[in-house]
mmCIF file of C-alpha atoms in Angstrom:
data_model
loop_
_atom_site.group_PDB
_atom_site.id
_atom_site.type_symbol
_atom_site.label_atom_id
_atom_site.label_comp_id
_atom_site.label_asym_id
_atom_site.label_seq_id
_atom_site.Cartn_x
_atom_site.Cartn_y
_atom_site.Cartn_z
ATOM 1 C CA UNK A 1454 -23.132 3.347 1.283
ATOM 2 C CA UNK A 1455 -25.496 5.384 -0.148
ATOM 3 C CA UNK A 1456 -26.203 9.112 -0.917
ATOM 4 C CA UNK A 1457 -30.029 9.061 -0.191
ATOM 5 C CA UNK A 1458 -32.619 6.608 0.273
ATOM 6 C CA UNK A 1459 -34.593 7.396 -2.990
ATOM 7 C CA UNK A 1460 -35.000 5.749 -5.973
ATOM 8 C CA UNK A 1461 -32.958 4.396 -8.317
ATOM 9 C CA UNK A 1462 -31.139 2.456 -5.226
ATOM 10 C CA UNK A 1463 -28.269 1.555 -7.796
ATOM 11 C CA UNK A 1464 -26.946 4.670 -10.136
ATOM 12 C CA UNK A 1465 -23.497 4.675 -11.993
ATOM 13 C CA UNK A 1466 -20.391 6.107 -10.115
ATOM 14 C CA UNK A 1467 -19.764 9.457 -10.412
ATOM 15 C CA UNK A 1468 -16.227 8.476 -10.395
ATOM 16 C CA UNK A 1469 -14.204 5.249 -11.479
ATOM 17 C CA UNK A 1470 -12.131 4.784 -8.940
ATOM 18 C CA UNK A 1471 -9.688 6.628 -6.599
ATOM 19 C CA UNK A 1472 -6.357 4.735 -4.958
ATOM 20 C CA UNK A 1473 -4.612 6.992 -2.464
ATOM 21 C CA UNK A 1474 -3.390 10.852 -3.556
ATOM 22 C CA UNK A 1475 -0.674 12.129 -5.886
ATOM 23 C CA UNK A 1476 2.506 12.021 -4.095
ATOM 24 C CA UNK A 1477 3.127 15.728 -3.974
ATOM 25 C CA UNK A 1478 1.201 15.897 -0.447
ATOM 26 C CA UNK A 1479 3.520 14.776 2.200
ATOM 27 C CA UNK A 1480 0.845 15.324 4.400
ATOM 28 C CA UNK A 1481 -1.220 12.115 2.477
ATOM 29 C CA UNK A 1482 1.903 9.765 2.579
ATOM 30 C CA UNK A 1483 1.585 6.827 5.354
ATOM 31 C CA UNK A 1484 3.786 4.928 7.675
ATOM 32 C CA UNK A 1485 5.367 1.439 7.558
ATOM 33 C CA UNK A 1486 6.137 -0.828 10.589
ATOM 34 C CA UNK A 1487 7.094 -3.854 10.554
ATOM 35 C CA UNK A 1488 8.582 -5.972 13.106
ATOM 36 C CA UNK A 1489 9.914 -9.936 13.427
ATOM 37 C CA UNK A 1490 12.311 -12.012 13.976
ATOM 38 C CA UNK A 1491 14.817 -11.370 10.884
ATOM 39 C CA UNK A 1492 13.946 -7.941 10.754
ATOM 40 C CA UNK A 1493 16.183 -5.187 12.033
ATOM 41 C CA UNK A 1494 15.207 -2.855 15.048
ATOM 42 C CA UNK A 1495 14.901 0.569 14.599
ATOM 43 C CA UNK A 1496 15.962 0.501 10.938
ATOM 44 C CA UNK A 1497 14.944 3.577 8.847
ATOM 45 C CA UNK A 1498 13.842 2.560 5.603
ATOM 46 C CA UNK A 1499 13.066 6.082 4.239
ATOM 47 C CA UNK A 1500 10.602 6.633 1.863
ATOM 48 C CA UNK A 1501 9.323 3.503 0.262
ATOM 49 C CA UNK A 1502 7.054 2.568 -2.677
ATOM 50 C CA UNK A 1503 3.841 0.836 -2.103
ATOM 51 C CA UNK A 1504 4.577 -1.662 -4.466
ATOM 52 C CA UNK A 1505 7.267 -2.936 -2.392
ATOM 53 C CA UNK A 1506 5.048 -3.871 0.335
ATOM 54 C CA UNK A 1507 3.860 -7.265 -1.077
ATOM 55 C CA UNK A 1508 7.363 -8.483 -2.370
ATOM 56 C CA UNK A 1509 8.504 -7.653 0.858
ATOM 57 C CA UNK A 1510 6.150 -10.029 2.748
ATOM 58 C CA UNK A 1511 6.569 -12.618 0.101
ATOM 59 C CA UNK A 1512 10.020 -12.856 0.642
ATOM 60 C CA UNK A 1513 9.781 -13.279 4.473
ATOM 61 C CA UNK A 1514 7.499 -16.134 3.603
ATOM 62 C CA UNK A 1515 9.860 -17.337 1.190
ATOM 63 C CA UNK A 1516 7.268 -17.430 -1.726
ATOM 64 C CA UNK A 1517 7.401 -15.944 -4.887
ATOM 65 C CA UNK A 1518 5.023 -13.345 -6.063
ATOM 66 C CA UNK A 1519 5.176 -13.142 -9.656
ATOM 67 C CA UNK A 1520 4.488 -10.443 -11.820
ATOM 68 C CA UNK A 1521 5.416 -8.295 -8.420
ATOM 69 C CA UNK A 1522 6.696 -5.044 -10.156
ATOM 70 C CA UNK A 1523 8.849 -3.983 -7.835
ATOM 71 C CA UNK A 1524 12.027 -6.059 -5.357
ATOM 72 C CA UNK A 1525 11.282 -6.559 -1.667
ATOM 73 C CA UNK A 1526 12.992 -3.936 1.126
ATOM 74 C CA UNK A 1527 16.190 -4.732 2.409
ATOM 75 C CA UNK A 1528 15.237 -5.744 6.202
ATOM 76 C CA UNK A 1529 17.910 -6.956 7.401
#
């Protein structure tokens, strides 16, 4: 990615970083499926935090994730 194709070809980022939008615009939030064998069908699970996502998984593949911040979803 690059703005032009002049010289200097690497410059410092205008920005430091950017991950997702503040949670005031519903319009930004995204969706969660998930689907398996221990998993219940068409469960709502509401409005969920990102950081659940990984527990989650981890606990369907029985592993532990430490230092997760947050518990798994209830799936079942």
């Amino acid at each position: 990615m690059a703005y032009s194709l002049s010289l200097p070809l690497i410059t410092k980022p205008g920005n430091l970083g950017m991950h997702g939008y503040v949670p005031e615009h519903a319009e930004m939030r995204s969706s969660f499926f998930i689907v398996g064998p221990h998993i219940a069908k068409g469960r709502m699970l509401g409005e969920i935090d990102m950081r659940q996502i990984a527990p989650t998984i981890a606990d369907i593949l029985r592993i532990r994730l430490a230092g997760a911040e947050m518990a798994g979803l209830a799936l079942d």
